[in-house]
Each structure stands twice: as structure tokens, then as C-alpha cells.
Short mmCIF file of C-alpha atoms in Angstrom, two decimals:
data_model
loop_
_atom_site.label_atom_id
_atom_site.label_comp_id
_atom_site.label_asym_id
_atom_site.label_seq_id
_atom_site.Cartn_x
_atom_site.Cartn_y
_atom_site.Cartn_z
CA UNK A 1 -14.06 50.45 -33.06
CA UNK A 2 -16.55 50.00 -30.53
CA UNK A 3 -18.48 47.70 -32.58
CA UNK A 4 -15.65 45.59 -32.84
CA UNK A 5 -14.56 45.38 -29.13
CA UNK A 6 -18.02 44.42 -28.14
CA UNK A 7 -17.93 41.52 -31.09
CA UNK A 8 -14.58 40.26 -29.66
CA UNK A 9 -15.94 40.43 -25.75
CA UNK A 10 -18.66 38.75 -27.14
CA UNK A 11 -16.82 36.00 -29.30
CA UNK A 12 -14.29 35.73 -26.41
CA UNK A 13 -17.70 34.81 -23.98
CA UNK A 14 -18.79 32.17 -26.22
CA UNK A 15 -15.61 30.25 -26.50
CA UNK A 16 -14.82 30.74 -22.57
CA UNK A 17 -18.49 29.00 -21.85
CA UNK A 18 -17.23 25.63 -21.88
CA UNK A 19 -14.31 26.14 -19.78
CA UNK A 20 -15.71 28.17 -17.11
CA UNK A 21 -19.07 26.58 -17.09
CA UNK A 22 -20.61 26.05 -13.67
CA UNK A 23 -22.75 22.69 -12.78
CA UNK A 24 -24.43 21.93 -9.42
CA UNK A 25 -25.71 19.12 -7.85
CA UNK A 26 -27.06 18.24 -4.57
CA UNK A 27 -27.32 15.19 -2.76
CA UNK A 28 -27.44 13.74 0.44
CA UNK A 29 -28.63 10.64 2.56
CA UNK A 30 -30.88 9.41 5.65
CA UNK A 31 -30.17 6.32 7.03
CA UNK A 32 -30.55 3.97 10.30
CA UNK A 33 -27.92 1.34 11.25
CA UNK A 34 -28.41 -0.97 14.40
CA UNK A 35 -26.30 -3.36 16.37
CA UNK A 36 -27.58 -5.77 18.38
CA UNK A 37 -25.68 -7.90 20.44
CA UNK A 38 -26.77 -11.47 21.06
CA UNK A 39 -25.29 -11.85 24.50
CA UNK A 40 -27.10 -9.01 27.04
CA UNK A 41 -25.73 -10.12 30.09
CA UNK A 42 -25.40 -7.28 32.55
CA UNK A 43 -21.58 -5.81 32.25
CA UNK A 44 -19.58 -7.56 35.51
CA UNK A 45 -15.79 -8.03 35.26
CA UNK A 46 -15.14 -10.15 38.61
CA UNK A 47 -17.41 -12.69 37.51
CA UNK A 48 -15.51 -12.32 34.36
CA UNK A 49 -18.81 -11.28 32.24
CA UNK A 50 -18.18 -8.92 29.51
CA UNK A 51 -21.30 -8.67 27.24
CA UNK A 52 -21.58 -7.37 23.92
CA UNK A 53 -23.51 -4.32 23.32
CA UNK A 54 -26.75 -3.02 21.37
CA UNK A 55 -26.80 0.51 19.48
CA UNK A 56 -28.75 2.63 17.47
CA UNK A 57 -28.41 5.39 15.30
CA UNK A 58 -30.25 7.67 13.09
CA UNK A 59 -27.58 9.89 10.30
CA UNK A 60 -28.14 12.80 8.05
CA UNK A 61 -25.64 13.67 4.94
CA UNK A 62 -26.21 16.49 2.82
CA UNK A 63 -23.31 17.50 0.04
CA UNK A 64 -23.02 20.34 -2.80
CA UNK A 65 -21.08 19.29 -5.43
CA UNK A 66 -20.25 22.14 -7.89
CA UNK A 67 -18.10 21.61 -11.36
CA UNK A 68 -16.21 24.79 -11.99
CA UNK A 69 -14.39 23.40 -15.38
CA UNK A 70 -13.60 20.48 -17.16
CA UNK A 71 -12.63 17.82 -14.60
CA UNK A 72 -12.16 21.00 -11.30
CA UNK A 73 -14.93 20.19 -9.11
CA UNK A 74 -15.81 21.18 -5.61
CA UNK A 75 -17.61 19.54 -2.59
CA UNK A 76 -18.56 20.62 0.51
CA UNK A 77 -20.66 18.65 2.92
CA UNK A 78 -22.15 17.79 6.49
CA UNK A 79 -23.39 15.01 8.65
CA UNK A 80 -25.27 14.51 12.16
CA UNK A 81 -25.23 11.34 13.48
CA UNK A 82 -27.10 10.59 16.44
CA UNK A 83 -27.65 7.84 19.14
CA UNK A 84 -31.13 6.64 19.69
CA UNK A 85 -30.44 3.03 21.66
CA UNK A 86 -27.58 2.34 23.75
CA UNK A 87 -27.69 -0.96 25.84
CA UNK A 88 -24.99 0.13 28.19
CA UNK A 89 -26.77 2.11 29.62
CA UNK A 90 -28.35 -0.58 31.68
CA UNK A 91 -26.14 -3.16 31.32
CA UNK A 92 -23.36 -1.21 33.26
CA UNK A 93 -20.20 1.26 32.82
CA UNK A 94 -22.17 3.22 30.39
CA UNK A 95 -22.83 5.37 28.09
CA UNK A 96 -20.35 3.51 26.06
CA UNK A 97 -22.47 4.15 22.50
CA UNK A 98 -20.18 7.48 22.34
CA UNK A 99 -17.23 4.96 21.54
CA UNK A 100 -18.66 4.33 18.09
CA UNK A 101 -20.55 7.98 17.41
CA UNK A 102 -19.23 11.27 18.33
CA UNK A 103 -16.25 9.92 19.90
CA UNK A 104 -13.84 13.68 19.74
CA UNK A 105 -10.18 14.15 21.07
CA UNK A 106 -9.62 17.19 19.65
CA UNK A 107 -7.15 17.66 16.39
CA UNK A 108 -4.32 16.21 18.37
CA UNK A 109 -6.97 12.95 19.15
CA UNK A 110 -5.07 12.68 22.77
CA UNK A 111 -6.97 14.80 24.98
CA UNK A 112 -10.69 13.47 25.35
CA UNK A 113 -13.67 16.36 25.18
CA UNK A 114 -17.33 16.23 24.71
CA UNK A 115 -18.93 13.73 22.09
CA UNK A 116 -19.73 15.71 18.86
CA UNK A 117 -22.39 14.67 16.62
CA UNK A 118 -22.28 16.67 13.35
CA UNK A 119 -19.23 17.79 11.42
CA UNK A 120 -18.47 18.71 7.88
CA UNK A 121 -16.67 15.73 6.32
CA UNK A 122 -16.29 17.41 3.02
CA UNK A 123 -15.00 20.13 2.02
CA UNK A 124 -12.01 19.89 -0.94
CA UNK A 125 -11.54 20.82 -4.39
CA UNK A 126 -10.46 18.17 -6.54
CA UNK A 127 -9.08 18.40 -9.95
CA UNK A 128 -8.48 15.22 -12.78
CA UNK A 129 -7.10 16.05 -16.13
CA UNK A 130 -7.65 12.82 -18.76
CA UNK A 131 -6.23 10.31 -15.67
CA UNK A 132 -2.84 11.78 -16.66
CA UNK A 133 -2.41 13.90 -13.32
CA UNK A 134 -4.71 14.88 -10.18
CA UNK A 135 -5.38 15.82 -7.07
CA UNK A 136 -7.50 15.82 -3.84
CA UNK A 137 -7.30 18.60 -1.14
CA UNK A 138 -9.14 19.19 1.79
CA UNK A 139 -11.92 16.81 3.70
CA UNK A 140 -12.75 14.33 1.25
CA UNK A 141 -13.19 10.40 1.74
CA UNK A 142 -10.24 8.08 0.23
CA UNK A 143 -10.24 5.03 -2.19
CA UNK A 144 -7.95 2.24 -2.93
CA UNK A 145 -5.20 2.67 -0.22
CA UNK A 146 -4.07 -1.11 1.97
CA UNK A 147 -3.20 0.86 5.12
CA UNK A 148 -5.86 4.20 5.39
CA UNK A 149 -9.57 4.11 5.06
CA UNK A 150 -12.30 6.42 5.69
CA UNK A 151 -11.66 10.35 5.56
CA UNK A 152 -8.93 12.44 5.23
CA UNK A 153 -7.65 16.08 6.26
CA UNK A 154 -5.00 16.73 3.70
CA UNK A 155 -3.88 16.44 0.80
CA UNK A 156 -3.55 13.51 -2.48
CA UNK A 157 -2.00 13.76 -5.62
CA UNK A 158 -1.05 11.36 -9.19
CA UNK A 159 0.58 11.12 -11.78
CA UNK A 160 -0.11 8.29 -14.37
CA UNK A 161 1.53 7.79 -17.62
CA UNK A 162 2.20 4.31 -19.68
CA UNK A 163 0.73 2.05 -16.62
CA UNK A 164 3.00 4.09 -13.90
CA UNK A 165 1.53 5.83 -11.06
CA UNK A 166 2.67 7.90 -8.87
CA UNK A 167 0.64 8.77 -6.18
CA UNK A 168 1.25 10.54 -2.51
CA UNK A 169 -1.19 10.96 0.34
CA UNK A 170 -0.65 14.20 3.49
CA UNK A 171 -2.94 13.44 6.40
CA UNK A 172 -3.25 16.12 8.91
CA UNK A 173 -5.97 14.27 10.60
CA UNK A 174 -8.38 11.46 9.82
CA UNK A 175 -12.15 11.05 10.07
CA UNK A 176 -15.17 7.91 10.36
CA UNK A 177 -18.27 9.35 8.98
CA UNK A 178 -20.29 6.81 8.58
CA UNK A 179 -23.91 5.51 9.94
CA UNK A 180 -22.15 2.76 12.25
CA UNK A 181 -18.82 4.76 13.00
CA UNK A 182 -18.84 8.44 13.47
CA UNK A 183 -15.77 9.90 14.83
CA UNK A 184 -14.75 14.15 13.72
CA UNK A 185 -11.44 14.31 12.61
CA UNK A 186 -8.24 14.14 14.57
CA UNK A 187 -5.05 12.59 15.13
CA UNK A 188 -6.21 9.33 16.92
CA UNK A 189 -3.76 6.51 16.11
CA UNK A 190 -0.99 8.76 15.10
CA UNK A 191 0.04 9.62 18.49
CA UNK A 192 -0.49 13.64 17.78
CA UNK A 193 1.26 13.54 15.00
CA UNK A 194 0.55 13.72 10.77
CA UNK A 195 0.70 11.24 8.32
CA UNK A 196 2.46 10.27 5.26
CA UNK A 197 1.89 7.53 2.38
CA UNK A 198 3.74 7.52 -0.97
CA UNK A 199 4.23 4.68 -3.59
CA UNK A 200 4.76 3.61 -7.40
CA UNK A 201 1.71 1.55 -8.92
CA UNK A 202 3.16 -0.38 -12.27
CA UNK A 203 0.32 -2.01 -14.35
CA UNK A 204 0.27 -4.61 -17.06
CA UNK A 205 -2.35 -7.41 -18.69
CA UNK A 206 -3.84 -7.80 -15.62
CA UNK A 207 -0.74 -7.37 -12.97
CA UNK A 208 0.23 -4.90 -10.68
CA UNK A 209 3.42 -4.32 -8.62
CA UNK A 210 3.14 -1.29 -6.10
CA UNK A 211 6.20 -0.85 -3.65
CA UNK A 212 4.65 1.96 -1.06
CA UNK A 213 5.90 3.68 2.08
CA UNK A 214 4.09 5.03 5.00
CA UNK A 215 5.54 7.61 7.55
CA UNK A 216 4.56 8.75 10.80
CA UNK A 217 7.26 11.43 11.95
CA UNK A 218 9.38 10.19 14.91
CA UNK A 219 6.99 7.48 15.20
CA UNK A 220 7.04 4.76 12.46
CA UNK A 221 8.47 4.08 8.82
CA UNK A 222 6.63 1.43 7.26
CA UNK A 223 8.00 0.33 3.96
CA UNK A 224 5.43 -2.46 1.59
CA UNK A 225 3.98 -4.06 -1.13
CA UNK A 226 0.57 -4.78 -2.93
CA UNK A 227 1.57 -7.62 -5.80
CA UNK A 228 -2.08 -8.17 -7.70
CA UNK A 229 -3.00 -10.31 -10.54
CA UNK A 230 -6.03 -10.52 -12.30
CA UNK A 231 -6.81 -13.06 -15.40
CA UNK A 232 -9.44 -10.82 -16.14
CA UNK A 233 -9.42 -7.02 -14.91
CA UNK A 234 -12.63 -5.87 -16.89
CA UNK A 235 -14.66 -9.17 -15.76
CA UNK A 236 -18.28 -8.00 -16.02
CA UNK A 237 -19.78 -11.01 -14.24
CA UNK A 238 -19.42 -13.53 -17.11
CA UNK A 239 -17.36 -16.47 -17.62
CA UNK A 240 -14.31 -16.77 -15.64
CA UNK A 241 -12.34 -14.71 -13.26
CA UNK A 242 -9.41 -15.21 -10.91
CA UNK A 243 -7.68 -12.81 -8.69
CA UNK A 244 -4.29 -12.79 -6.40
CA UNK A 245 -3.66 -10.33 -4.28
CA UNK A 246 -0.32 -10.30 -1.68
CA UNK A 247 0.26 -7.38 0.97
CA UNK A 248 2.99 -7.11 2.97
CA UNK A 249 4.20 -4.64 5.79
CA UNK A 250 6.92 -4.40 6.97
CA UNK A 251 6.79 -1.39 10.16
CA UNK A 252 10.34 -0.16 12.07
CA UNK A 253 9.14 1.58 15.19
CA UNK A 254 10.66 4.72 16.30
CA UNK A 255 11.86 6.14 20.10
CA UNK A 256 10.37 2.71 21.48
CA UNK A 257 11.74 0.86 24.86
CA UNK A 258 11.08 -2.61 25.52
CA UNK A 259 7.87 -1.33 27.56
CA UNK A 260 6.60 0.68 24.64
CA UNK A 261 3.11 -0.15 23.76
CA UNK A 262 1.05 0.44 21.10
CA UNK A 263 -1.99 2.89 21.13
CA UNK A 264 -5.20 0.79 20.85
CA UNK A 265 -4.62 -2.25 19.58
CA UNK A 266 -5.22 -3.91 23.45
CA UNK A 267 -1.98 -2.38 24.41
CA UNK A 268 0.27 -5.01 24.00
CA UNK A 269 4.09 -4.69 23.48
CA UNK A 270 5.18 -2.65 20.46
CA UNK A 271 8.57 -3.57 19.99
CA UNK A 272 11.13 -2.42 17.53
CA UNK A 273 9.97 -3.82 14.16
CA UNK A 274 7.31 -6.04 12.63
CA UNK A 275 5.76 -7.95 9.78
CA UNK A 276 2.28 -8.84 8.21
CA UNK A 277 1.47 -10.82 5.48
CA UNK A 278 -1.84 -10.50 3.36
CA UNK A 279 -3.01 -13.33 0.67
CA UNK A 280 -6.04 -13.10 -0.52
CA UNK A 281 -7.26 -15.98 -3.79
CA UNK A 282 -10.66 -14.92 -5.59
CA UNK A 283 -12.89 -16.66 -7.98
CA UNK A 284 -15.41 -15.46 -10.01
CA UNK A 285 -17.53 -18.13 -12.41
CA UNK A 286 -20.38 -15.51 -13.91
CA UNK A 287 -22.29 -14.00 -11.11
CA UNK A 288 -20.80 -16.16 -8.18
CA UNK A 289 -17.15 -15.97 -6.09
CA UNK A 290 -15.45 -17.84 -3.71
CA UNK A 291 -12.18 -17.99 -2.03
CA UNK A 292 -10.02 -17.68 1.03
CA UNK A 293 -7.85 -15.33 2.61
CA UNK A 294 -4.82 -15.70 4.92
CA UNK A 295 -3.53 -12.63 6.89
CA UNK A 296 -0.68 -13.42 9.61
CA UNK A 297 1.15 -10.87 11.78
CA UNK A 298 4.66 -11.44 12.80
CA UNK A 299 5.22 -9.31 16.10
CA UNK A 300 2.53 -6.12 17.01
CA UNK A 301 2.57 -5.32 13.20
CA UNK A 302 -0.94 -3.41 13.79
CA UNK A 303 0.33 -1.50 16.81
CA UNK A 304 0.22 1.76 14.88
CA UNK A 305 -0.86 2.14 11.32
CA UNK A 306 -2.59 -1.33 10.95
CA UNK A 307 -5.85 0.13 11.99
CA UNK A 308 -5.97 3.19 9.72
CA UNK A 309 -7.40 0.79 7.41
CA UNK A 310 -6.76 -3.03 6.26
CA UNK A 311 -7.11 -4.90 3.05
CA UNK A 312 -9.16 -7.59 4.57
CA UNK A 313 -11.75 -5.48 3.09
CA UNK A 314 -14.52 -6.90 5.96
CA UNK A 315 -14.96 -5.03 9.51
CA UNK A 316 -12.22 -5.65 11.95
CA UNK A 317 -14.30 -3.84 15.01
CA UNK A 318 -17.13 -6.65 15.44
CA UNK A 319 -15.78 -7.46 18.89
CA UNK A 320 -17.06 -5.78 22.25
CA UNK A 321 -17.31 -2.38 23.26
CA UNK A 322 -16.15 -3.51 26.88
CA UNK A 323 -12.93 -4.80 25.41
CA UNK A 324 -9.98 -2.89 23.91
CA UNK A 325 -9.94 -0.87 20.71
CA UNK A 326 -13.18 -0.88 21.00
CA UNK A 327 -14.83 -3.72 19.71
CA UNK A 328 -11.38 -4.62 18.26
CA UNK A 329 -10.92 -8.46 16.63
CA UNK A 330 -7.86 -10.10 17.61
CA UNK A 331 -7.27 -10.70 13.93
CA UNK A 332 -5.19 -7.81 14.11
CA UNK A 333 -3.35 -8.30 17.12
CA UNK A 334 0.24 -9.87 18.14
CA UNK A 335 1.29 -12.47 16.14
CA UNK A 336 -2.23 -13.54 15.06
CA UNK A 337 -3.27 -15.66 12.61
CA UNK A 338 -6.34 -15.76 10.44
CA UNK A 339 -7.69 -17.87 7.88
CA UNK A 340 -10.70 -16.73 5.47
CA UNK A 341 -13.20 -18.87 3.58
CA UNK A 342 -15.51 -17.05 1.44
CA UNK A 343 -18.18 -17.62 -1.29
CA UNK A 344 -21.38 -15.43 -2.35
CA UNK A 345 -23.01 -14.27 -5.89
CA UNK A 346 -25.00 -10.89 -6.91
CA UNK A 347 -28.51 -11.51 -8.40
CA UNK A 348 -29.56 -8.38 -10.33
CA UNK A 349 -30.28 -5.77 -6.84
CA UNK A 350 -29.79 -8.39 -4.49
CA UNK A 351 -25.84 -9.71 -3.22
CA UNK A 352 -24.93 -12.32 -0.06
CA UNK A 353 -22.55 -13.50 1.21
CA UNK A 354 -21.13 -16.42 3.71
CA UNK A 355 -18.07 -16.08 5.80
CA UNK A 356 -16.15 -17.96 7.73
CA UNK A 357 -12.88 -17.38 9.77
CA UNK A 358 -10.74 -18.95 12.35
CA UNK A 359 -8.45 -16.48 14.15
CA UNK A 360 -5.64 -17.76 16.54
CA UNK A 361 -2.93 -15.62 18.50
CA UNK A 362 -1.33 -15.35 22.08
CA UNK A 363 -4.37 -13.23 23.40
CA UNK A 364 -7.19 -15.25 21.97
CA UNK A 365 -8.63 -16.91 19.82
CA UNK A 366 -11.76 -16.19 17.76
CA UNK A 367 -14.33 -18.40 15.25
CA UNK A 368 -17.14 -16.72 13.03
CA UNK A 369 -19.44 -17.70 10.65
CA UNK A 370 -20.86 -14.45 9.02
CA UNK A 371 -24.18 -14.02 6.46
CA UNK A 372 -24.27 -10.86 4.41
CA UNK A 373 -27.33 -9.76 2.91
CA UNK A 374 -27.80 -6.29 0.84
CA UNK A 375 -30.63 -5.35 -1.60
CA UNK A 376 -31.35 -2.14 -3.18
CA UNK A 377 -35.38 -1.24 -3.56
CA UNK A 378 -34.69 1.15 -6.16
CA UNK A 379 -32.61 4.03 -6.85
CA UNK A 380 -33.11 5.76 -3.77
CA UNK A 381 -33.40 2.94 -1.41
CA UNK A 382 -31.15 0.29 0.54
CA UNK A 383 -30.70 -2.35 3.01
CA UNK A 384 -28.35 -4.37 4.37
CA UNK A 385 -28.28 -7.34 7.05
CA UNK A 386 -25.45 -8.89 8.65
CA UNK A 387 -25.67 -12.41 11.11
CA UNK A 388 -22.62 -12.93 12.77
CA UNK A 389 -21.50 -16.27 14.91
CA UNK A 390 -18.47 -15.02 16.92
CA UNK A 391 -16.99 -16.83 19.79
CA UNK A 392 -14.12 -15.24 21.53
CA UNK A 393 -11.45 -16.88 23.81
CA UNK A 394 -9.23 -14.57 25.46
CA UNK A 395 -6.39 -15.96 27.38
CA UNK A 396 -5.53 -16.34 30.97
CA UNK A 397 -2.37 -13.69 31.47
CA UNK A 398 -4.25 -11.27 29.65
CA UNK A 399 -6.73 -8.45 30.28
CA UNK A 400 -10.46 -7.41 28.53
CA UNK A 401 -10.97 -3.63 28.24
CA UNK A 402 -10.62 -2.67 32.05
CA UNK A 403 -11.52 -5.38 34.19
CA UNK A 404 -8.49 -7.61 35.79
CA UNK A 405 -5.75 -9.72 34.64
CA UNK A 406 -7.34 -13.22 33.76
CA UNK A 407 -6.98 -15.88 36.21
CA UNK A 408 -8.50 -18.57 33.39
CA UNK A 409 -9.33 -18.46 30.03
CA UNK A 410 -12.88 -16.35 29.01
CA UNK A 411 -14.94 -17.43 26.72
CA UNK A 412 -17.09 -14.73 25.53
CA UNK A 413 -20.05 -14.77 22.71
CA UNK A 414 -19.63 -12.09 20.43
CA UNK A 415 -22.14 -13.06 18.15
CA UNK A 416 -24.54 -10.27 16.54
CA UNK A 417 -26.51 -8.71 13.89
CA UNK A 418 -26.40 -5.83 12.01
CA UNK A 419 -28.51 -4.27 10.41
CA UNK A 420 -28.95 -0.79 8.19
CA UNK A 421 -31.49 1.10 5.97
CA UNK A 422 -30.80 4.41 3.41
CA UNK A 423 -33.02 6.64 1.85
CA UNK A 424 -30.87 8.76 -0.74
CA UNK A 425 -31.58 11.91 -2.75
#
């Protein structure tokens, strides 16, 4: 009898091995980022000067990644981020470098504390059976939302059957944890409150139709669209390719008066409702792609979710640290309106890009030309370099960051270059 129970524990072992098997893997990066503004002019708001500012910053990732079972996997991870140039310091009303790393406001994000340079940005267990169902819960960084970028405190889920998805997103707070942006998690442009996203992806030959909702509770309902067609969805960088995408929004905002104003976005007037409109026309011949973009807001339609995240897909916070946001572009302010030219091409390791945009809207107006240039060394090692053209009008009537109301337009050069290398393990 014995013998037998000790061949079944033994059989039972065996066949258990591949579903309890345990994997490990860590990884982790170093990297350096810089921004270095082109005009240095000493900070002075009565002669209406308002420079743009130079950083540096030197970031260390390590994660644990752990597979429990087939498709159950585990993270957990930290980061310290620190600043090792700030120009503001000299150029007047600094430090301001904390506005980009270590910025903290607590898990509500509305009461300002101490700068904090390290946090754990992971830490979730995620679990994926056959892209049929799955789900994300913890600290983990998101993917493929219009509206919400970056990390996450909460909670994501699908389910996926015959070219349906349905998918739902829980934020309890929201995290930047990144070489250029480092914020810990909290509540920033929620108001104190949590977060809600939910939508219906259909999927066909190349089109996609996904109806979406996001929720902020007593705060804003959001109801929109991402319409995408591609001619060619598993394009692998030969022959031809073209891709439509069109993103609308379409926020109602909640316990407002007609002085209600929106969190960040340079405080203007919220209002009661809004609208933004997203087009963006790609094509790809073989390794190269071009195309343009048009993004217009009717009303403050960024005022409170708009700069979770955005499906421009390029950096909206190339502006000024002196002005609103910080460093905010107006492309995403009241009423603006921005039109995108774009072409560029990948060359085995090495990938540019050119740029171009002309923003206008009742605050100002903005024109950049931009040059992106990445190359990866090898496995291990990266770089990237950005040259940006900016010019930035804001309008009499209005304000920049703190200083006065403008008496006459200011014309302000925003121009800069950024630049970052990565060493990962």
C-alpha cells in the first residue's frame, strides 16, 4: 500500500511540474536623459522674460519577474531617479527641476510634500489565458489606451472572443516613471478622486470600431471613440501600408459653475461640456512613413482627463517649466488647433524622424520643427536625440505660469534638445 501511495505522490509530482513550474528573471536599466533649453535668459516676469530650462538626470530600474504557471506571472520593481543639473537654480524662482522628478502630493495628489526620488512602480500579478481573458492588478505600466498613459494603481481586465473585446481599467492612482518624468503615484489630475475607463474593441480585415467611456466620480463622464483602419495590420516594413485613425471625446463636466476651472491645463475656464477631434493619416512604402495629423479641441476638452495621456503619440510637455502645466503645449488647450506633418524611415538599429506642427488657439500660438534620432548599439545599449524649433506666442489677456496678466503679446523661444542614453541588463 505504501508502495503505491508513494508511486501516485510521485506520478502526481511529475504531471503537476508543468503547471506549477517557477521561472525567474531579472532585469533592470541605467540611464541619463538631459534637457537643454536653447533660450537661458535669466527668469524675469516684468520684463516679460520667461526662459526655458536645462535638466539632468541620472535613473536606476531594477525588476523581478517571476512565472508561477502557464501565462500567471509576477513583477515587482523599483526606481531612483535623481537630479544632477538644474538651470533654475540660477536663472531664478528655483529649484523648479522637482516639477519633472520627484514631484509627490501624496495619494490624494492635492496636498504638496517633499520631492521623492525612488518608488516601486511595479508590483502586480498578471494573468493571460490563450488572449481569450486577462488581467492586470497592482502597479504595473499600461498599453494601448487614447486617454491614460504611463502607470497605474489598480486594476485591468479582457475578455476577447471572435474579434470582440471587452476590456475595463480601475485607477486608484497614477504614476510617471520614467528617466525624463518621474512623479510617485497619486491622484494628480483627478481632483482626489479614482478613475474609471471601460469600452468594446470590434476587429475585422484591418478595421476597428471601439466606443469607450471614461469616469471620474462627481467629476467628469467622458463618453468616445477610436475608429482605425489599416490596409495592412501585419505590415512588416515591405511594400505598402496605410493607416486611419479618428478619436473623438466627447467630456460632460460635473458640479462646475461658470468660474470652474480646470486643474492644470493653464487654468482656463472648464465649462459644462466639450469636444476633441483626433485624425491621424499614415503611410508606410517599405521602411519609410509619412503623414499628417489634425487634433482640434472644441471648448477646454483637456481640462481634466486630456492629460492622462493623448493619442498624438509625441510629448505634449516640451513647453517651459515657468509656464503652466508645466512645460504644457498649448496644443492641448481651449479650443486649439493643431496640424501635424510627419515623415521618417527605420534603417536596421537606426530610426529618425522630422516633425513639423503649427498650433493655433485663443492663448497662443505655437510652430515647431522637430528631428528625432534613436539608435541602438547593441542589445544592451541606446540613444536617443531630439532637436526641437519651438516658438511660442502667448496672448495679451492671458497669463504665463505666475508672472502678470499680459499687457502685449510674448513671444517666447521654446526651442531645445533632448537627449538620453540606456544601459540595460
Amino acid at each position: 500500500m505504501k508502495t503505491i501511495i508513494k508511486k501516485t505522490l510521485y506520478l502526481i509530482s511529475i504531471l503537476s511540474l508543468p503547471l506549477f513550474s517557477f521561472d525567474y528573471k531579472v532585469r533592470g536599466q541605467a540611464s541619463s536623459f538631459s534637457k537643454i533649453g536653447f533660450d537661458g535668459k535669466k527668469y524675469d516676469p516684468n520684463k516679460g522674460i520667461y526662459p526655458t530650462e536645462s535638466y539632468a538626470t541620472m535613473m536606476g530600474e531594477l525588476d523581478l519577474d517571476m512565472n508561477l504557471a502557464e501565462g500567471l506571472n509576477i513583477t515587482i520593481g523599483g526606481m531612483i531617479n535623481g537630479i544632477v543639473y538644474d538651470s533654475t537654480l540660477w536663472q531664478g524662482d528655483g529649484p523648479l527641476a522637482t516639477e519633472y522628478i520627484g514631484w509627490y502630493a501624496g495619494h490624494s495628489g492635492q496636498i504638496q510634500q517633499q520631492p521623492r526620488f525612488y518608488m516601486i512602480h511595479n508590483a502586480y500579478i498578471s494573468y493571460d489565458y490563450q488572449g481569450i481573458f486577462g488581467f492586470k492588478a497592482g502597479r504595473y505600466e499600461t498599453t494601448g489606451y487614447d486617454w491614460f498613459s504611463a502607470f497605474n494603481q489598480g486594476v485591468e481586465a479582457y475578455v476577447q472572443y471572435s474579434g470582440i473585446k471587452i476590456w475595463g481599467l480601475f485607477s486608484d492612482a497614477r504614476a510617471s516613471a520614467y528617466n525624463d518624468w518621474f512623479w510617485p503615484y497619486g491622484r494628480y489630475y483627478s481632483t482626489g478622486a479614482p478613475f474609471f475607463a471601460a469600452g468594446i474593441k470590434y476587429s475585422k480585415n484591418g478595421l476597428s470600431v471601439s466606443p469607450y467611456i471614461y469616469y471620474i466620480p462627481e467629476s467628469l463622464n467622458a463618453p468616445g471613440f477610436n475608429i482605425t483602419y489599416d490596409t495592412n495590420p501585419n505590415f512588416d516594413q515591405k511594400g505598402f501600408r496605410m493607416k486611419t485613425t479618428i478619436v473623438g471625446l466627447f467630456p460632460f463636466y460635473s458640479q462646475t459653475t461658470p468660474t470652474s476651472r480646470d486643474v492644470i491645463v493653464f487654468g482656463e475656464l472648464l465649462g459644462k461640456n466639450a469636444q476633441t477631434l483626433f485624425i491621424r493619416q499614415q503611410f508606410d512604402i517599405d521602411n519609410y512613413s509619412f503623414g499628417g495629423i489634425v487634433y482640434k479641441n472644441f471648448g477646454n476638452a483637456n481640462g481634466k482627463i486630456g492629460i492622462y495621456g493623448d493619442p498624438i503619440a509625441y510629448n505634449v510637455w516640451t513647453g517651459s517649466v515657468y509656464d503652466s502645466g508645466p512645460s504644457l503645449s498649448n496644443m492641448i488647450g481651449k479650443d486649439a488647433l493643431s496640424w501635424f506633418l510627419f515623415v521618417g524611415s527605420q534603417i536596421k538599429d537606426f530610426n529618425w524622424q522630422l516633425l513639423g506642427r503649427i498650433t493655433t488657439s485663443p492663448r497662443a500660438n505655437e510652430q515647431s520643427l522637430a528631428l528625432y534620432l534613436s539608435y541602438a548599439f547593441n542589445k544592451h545599449i541606446d540613444a536617443g536625440l531630439k532637436l526641437e524649433y519651438f516658438n511660442d506666442t502667448t496672448h495679451k489677456g492671458y497669463h504665463i505660469g505666475n508672472g502678470p496678466i499680459l499687457q502685449n503679446n510674448n513671444k517666447s523661444d521654446r526651442s531645445h534638445a533632448m537627449v538620453h542614453i540606456t544601459y540595460t541588463f
